[in-house]
PDB file of C-alpha atoms and ligand atoms in Angstrom:
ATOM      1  CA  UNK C 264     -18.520   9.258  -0.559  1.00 66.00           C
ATOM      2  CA  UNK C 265     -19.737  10.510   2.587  1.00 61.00           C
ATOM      3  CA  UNK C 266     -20.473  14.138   2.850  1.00 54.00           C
ATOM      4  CA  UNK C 267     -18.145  15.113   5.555  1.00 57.00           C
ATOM      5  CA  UNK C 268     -15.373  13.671   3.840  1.00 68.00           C
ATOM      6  CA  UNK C 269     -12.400  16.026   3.548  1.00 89.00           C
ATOM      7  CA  UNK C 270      -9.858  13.397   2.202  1.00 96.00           C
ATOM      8  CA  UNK C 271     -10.604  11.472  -0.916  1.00 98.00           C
ATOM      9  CA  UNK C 272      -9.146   7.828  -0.620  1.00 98.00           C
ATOM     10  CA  UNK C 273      -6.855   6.973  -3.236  1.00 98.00           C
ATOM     11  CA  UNK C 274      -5.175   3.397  -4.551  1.00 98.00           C
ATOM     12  CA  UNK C 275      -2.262   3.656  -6.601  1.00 99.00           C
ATOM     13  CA  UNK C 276      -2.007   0.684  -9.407  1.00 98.00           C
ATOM     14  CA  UNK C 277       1.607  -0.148 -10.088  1.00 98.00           C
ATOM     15  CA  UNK C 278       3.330  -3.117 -12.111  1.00 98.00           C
ATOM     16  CA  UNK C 279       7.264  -2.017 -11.491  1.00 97.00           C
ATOM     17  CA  UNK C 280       9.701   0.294  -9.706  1.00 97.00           C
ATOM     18  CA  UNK C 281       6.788   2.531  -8.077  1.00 98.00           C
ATOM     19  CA  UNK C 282       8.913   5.849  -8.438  1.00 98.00           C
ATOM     20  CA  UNK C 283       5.880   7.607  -9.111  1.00 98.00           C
ATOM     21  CA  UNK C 284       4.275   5.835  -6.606  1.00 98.00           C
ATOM     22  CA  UNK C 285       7.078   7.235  -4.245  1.00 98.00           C
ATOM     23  CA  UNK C 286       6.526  11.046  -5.737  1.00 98.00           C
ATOM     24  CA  UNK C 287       2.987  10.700  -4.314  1.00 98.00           C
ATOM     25  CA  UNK C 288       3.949   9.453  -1.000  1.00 98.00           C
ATOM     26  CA  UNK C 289       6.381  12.280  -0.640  1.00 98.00           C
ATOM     27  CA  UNK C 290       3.839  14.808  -1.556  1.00 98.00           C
ATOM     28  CA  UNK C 291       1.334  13.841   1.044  1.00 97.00           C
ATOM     29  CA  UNK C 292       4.527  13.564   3.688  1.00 96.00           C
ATOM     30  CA  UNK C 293       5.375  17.170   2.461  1.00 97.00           C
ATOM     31  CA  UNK C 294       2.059  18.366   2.405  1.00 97.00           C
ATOM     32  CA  UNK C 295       1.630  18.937  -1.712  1.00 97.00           C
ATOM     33  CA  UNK C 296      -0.936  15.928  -1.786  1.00 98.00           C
ATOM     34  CA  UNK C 297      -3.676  17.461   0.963  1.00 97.00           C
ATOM     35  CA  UNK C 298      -6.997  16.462  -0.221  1.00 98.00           C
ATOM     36  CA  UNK C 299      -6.495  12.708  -0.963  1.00 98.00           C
ATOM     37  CA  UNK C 300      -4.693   9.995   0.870  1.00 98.00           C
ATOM     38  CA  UNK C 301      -3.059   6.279  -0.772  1.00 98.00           C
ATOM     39  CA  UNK C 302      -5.104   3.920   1.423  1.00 98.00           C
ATOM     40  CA  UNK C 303      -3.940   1.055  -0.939  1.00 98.00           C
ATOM     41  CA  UNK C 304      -1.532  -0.460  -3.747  1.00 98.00           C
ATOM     42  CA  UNK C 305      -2.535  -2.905  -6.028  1.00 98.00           C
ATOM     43  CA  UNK C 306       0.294  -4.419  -8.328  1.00 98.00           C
ATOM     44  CA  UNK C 307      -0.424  -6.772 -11.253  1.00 98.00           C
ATOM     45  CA  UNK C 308       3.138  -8.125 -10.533  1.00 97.00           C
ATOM     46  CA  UNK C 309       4.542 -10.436  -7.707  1.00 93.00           C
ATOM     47  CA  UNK C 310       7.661  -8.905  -7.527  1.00 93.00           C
ATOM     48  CA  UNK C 311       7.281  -4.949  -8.148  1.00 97.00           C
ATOM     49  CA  UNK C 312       9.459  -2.795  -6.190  1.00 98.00           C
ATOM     50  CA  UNK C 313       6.320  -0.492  -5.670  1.00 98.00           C
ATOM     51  CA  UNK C 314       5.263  -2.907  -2.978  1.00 98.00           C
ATOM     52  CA  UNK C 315       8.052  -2.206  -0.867  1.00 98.00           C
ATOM     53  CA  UNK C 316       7.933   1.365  -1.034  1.00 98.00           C
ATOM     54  CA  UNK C 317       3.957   0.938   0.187  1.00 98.00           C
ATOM     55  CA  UNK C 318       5.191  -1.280   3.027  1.00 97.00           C
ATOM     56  CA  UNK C 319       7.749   1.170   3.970  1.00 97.00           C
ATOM     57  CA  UNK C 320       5.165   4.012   4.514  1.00 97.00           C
ATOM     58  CA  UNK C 321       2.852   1.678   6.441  1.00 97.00           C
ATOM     59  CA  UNK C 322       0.404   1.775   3.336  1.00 98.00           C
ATOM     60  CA  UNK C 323      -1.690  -1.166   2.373  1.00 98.00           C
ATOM     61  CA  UNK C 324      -0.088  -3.632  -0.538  1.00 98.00           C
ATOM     62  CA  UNK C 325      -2.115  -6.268  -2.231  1.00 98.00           C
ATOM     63  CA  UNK C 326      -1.159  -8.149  -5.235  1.00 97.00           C
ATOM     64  CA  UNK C 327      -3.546  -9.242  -8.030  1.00 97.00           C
ATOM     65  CA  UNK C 328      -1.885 -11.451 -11.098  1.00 96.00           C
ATOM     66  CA  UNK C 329      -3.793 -11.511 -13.892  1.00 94.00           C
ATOM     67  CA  UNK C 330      -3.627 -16.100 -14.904  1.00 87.00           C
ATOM     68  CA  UNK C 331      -4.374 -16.986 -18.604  1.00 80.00           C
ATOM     69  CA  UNK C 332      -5.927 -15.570 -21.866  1.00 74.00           C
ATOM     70  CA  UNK C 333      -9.684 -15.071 -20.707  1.00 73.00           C
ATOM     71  CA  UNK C 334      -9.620 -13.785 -17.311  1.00 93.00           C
ATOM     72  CA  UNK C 335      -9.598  -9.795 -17.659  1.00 95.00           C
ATOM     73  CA  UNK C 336     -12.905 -10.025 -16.042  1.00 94.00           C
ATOM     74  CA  UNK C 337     -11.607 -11.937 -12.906  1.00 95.00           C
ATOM     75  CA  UNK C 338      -8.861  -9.895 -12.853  1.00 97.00           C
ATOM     76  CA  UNK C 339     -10.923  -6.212 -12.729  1.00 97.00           C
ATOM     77  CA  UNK C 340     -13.637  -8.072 -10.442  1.00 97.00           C
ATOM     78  CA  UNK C 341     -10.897  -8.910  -7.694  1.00 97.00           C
ATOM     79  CA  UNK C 342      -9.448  -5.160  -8.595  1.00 98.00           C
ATOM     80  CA  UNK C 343     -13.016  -4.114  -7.206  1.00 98.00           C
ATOM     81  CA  UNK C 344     -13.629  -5.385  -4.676  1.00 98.00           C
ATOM     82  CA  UNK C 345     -10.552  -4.147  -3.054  1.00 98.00           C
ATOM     83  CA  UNK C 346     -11.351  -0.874  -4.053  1.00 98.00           C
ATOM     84  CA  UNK C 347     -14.745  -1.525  -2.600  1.00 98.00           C
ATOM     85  CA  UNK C 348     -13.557  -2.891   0.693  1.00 98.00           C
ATOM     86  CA  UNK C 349     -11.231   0.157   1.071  1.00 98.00           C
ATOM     87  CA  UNK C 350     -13.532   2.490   0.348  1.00 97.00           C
ATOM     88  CA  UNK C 351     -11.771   4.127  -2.711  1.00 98.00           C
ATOM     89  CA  UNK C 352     -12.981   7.429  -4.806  1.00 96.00           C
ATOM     90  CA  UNK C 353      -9.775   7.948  -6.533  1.00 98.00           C
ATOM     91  CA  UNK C 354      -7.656   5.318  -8.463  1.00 98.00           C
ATOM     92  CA  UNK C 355      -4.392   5.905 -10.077  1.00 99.00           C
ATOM     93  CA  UNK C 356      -2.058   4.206 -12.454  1.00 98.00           C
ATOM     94  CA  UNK C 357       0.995   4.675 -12.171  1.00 98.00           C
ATOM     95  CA  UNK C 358       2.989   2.906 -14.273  1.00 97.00           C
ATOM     96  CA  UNK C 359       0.593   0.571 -14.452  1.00 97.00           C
ATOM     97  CA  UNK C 360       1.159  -1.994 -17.333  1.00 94.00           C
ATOM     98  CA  UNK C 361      -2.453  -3.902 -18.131  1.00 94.00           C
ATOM     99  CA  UNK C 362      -5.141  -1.981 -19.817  1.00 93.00           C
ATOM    100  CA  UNK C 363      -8.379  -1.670 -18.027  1.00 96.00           C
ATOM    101  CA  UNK C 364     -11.552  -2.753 -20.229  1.00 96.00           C
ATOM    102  CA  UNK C 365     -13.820  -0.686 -21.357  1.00 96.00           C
ATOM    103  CA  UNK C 366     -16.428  -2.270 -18.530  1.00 97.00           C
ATOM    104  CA  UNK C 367     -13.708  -1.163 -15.887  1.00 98.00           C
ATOM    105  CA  UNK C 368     -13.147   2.201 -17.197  1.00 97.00           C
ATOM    106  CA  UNK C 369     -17.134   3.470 -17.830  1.00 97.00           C
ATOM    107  CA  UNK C 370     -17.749   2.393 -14.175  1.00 97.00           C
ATOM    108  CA  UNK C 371     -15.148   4.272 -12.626  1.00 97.00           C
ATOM    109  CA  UNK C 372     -15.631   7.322 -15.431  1.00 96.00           C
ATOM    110  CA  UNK C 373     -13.691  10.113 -14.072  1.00 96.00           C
ATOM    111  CA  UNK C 374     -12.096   8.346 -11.216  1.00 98.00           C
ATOM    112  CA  UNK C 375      -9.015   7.233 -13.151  1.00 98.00           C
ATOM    113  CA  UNK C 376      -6.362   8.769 -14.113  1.00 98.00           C
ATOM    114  CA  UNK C 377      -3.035   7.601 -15.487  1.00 98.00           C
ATOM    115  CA  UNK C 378       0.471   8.947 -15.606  1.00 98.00           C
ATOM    116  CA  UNK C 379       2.064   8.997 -19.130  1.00 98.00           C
ATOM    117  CA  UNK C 380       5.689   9.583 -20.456  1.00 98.00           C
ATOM    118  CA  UNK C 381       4.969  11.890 -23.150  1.00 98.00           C
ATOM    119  CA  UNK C 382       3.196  14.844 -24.873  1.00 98.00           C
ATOM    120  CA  UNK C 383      -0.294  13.165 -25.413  1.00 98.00           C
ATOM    121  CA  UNK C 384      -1.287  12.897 -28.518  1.00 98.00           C
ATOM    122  CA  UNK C 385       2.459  11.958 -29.455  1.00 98.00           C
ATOM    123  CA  UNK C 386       3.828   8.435 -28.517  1.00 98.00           C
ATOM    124  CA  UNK C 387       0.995   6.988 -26.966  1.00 97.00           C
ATOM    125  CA  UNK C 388      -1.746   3.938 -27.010  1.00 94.00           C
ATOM    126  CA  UNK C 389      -1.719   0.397 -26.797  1.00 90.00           C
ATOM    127  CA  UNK C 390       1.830  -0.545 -26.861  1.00 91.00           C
ATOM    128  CA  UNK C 391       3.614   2.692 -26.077  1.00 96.00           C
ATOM    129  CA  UNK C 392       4.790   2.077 -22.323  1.00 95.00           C
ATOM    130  CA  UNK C 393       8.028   2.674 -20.291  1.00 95.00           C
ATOM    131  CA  UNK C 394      11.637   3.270 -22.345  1.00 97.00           C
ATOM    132  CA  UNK C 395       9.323   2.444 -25.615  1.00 98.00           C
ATOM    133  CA  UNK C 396       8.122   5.956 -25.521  1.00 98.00           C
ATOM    134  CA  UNK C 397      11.575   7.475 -25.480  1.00 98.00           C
ATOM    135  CA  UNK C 398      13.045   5.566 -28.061  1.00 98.00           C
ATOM    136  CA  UNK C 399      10.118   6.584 -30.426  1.00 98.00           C
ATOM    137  CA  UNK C 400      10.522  10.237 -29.453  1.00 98.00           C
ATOM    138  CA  UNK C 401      14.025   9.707 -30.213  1.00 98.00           C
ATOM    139  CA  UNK C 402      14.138   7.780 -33.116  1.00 98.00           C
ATOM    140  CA  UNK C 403      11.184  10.113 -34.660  1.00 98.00           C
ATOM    141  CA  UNK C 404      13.482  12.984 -33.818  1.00 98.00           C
ATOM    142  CA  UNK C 405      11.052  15.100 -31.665  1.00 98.00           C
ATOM    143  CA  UNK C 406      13.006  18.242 -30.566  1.00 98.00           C
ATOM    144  CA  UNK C 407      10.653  18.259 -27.094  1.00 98.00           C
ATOM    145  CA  UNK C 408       8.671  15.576 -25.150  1.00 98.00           C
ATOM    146  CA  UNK C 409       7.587  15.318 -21.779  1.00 98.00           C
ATOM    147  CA  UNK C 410       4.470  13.702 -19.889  1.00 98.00           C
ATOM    148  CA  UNK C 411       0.983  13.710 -19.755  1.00 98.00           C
ATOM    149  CA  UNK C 412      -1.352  12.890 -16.567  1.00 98.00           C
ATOM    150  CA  UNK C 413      -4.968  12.324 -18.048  1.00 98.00           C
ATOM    151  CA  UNK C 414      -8.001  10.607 -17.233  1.00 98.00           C
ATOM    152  CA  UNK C 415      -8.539   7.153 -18.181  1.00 98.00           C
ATOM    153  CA  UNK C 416     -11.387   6.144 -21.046  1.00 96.00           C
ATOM    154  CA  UNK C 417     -12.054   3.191 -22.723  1.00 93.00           C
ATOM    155  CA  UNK C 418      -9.575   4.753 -25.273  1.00 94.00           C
ATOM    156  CA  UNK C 419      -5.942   3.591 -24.217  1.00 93.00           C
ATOM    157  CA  UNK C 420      -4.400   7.110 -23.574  1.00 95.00           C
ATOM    158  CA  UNK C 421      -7.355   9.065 -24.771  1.00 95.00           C
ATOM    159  CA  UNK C 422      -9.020  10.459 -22.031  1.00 97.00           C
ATOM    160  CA  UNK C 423      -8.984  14.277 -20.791  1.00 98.00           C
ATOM    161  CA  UNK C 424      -5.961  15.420 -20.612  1.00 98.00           C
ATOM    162  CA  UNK C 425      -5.243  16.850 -16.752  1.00 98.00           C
ATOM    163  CA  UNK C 426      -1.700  18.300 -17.066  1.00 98.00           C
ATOM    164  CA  UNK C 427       1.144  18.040 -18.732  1.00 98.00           C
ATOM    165  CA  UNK C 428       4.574  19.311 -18.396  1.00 98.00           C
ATOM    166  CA  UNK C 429       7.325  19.878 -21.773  1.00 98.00           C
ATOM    167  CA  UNK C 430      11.084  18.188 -21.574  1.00 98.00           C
ATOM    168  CA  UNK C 431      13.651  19.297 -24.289  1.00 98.00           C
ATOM    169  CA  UNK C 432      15.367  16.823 -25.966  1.00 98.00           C
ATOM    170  CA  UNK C 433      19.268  16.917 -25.774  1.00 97.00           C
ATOM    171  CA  UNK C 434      21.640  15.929 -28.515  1.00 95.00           C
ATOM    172  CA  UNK C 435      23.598  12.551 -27.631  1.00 96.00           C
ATOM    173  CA  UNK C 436      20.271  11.758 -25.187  1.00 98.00           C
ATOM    174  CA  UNK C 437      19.478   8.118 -24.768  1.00 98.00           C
ATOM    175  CA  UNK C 438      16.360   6.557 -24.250  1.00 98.00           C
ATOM    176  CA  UNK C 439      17.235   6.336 -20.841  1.00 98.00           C
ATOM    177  CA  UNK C 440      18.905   9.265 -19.910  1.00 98.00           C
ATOM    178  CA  UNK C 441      15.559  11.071 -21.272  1.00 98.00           C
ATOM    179  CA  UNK C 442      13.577   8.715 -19.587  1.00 98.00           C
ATOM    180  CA  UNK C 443      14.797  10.008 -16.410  1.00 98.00           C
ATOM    181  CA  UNK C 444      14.792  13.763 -17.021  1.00 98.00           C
ATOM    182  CA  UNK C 445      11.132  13.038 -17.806  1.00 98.00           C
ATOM    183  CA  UNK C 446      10.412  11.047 -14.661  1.00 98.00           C
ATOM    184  CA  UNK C 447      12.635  13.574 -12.808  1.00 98.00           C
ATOM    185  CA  UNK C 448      11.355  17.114 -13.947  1.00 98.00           C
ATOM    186  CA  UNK C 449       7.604  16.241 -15.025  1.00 98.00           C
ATOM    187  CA  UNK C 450       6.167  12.803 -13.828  1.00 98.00           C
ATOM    188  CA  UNK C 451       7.239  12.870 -10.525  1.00 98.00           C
ATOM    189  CA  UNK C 452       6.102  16.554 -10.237  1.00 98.00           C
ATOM    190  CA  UNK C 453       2.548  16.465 -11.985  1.00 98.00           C
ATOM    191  CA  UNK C 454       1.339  13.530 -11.103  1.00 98.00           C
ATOM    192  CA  UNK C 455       1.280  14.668  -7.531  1.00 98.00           C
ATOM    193  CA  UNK C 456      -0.165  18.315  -8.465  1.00 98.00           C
ATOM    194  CA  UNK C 457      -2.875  16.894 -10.860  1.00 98.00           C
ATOM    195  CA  UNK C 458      -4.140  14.307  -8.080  1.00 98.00           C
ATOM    196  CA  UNK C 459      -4.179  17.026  -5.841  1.00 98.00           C
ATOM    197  CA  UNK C 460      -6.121  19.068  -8.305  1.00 98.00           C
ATOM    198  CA  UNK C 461      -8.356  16.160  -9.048  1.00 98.00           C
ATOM    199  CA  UNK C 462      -9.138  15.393  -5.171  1.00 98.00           C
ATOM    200  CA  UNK C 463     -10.070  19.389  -4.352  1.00 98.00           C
ATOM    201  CA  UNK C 464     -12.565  18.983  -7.680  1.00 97.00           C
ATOM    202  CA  UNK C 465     -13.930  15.553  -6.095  1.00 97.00           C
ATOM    203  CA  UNK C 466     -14.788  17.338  -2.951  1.00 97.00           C
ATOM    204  CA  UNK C 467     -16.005  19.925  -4.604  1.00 95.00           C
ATOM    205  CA  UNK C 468     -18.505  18.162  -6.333  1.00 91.00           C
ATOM    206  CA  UNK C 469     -19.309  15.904  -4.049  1.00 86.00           C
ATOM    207  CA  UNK C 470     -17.188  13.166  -5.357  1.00 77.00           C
ATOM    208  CA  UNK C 471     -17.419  13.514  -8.834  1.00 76.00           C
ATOM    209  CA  UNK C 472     -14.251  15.142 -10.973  1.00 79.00           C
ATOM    210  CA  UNK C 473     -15.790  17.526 -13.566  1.00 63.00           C
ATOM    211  CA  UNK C 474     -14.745  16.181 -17.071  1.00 53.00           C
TER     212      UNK C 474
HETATM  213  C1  GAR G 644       6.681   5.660 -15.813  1.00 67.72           C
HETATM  214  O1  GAR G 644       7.597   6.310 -16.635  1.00 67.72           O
HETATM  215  C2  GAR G 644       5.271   5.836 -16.344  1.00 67.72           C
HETATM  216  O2  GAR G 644       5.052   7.082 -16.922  1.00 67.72           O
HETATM  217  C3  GAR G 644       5.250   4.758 -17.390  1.00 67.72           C
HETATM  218  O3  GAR G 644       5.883   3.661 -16.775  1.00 67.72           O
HETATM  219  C4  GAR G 644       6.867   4.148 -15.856  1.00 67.72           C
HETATM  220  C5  GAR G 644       6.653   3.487 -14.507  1.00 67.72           C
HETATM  221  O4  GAR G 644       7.687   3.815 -13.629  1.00 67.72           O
HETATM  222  N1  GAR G 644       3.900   4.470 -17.796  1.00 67.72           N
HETATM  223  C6  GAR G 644       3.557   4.252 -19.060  1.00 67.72           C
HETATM  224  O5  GAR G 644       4.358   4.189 -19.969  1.00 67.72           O
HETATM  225  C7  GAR G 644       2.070   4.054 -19.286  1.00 67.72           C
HETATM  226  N2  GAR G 644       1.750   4.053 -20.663  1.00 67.72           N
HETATM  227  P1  GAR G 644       7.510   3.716 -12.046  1.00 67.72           P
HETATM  228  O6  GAR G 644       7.022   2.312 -11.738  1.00 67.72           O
HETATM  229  O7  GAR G 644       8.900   3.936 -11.521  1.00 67.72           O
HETATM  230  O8  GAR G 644       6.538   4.769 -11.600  1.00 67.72           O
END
């Protein structure tokens, strides 16, 4: 990062709908998202709505598919290089759906972080993604659960936790109604604030995110 820089470049990794993606694009239009700007998207998925939304805003798209059992490796090494060519400090899952190996994640140590749709430590790691996470909450009967925006380790869902915002749980609630009470009332509005918080630490520190 250069030392003038007063903008930390972000790309925002997405696999589906890109809502959260969207929640960061409106926070930079309304000014909540100053100190970093989405230079790219990168899905994992041909067809993700999140690509759209990108295109719409006159923000960079590219696609990556990860092809068979052993490519991880080719997969992250074409991830890089885009992040290279654009110059990135700052990436961000959001909704991401492939897990970034351990190789990935100590290169890019506290450059990642990762939007989550619950109270970390509760319903989380490898396997816990989307409506999964609500329908645990629900069928554990949790009275309160919520969502997490952390930094990404080589432990899936285990790094420092940023921010995180509670949701009560209502009686007769469905995995999806609470799905989108948490994506209304917390995701969409910490995962802006946190990036935000992350980028002013960045320039800060001359790039680097304390941890
Ligand atoms: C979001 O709820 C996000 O928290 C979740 O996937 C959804 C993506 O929605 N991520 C995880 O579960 C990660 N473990 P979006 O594409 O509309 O932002």
């Amino acid at each position: 990062m250069k030392k003038h820089e007063s903008k930390i470049n972000i790309a925002v990794l997405v696999s589906g709908s890109g809502t959260n993606l969207q929640a960061i694009i409106d926070a930079q239009e309304k000014g909540i998202l100053r100190h970093g700007e989405v230079k790219i998207v990168i899905s994992n998925k041909k067809d993700a709505y999140a690509v759209n939304r990108a295109k719409k805003h006159s923000i960079k798209a590219e696609t990556v598919i990860k092809e068979g059992q052993n490519s991880q490796d080719i997969f992250e090494n074409s991830i890089k290089k885009i992040l290279r060519e654009n110059d990135i400090h700052l990436i961000v899952l959001a909704g991401f759906t492939n897990i970034l190996s351990q190789k990935f994640t100590s290169e890019y140590k506290n450059k990642i972080i990762n939007v989550h749709p619950s109270l970390i430590p509760s319903f989380c790691g490898k396997g816990f993604y989307g409506i999964k996470v609500h329908e645990e909450a629900i069928n554990y009967g949790v009275k309160v659960t919520g969502a997490t925006v952390h930094f990404v380790s080589e432990i899936p869902d285990g790094g420092k936790i940023i921010m995180q915002k509670a949701i009560y749980i209502n009686k007769g609630d469905t995995p999806e109604t609470l799905q989108k009470r948490v994506m209304q009332k917390a995701e969409w509005i910490i995962l802006p604030r946190a990036i935000e918080k992350v980028c002013v630490e960045m320039l800060k520190n001359g790039g680097c995110a304390s941890n």
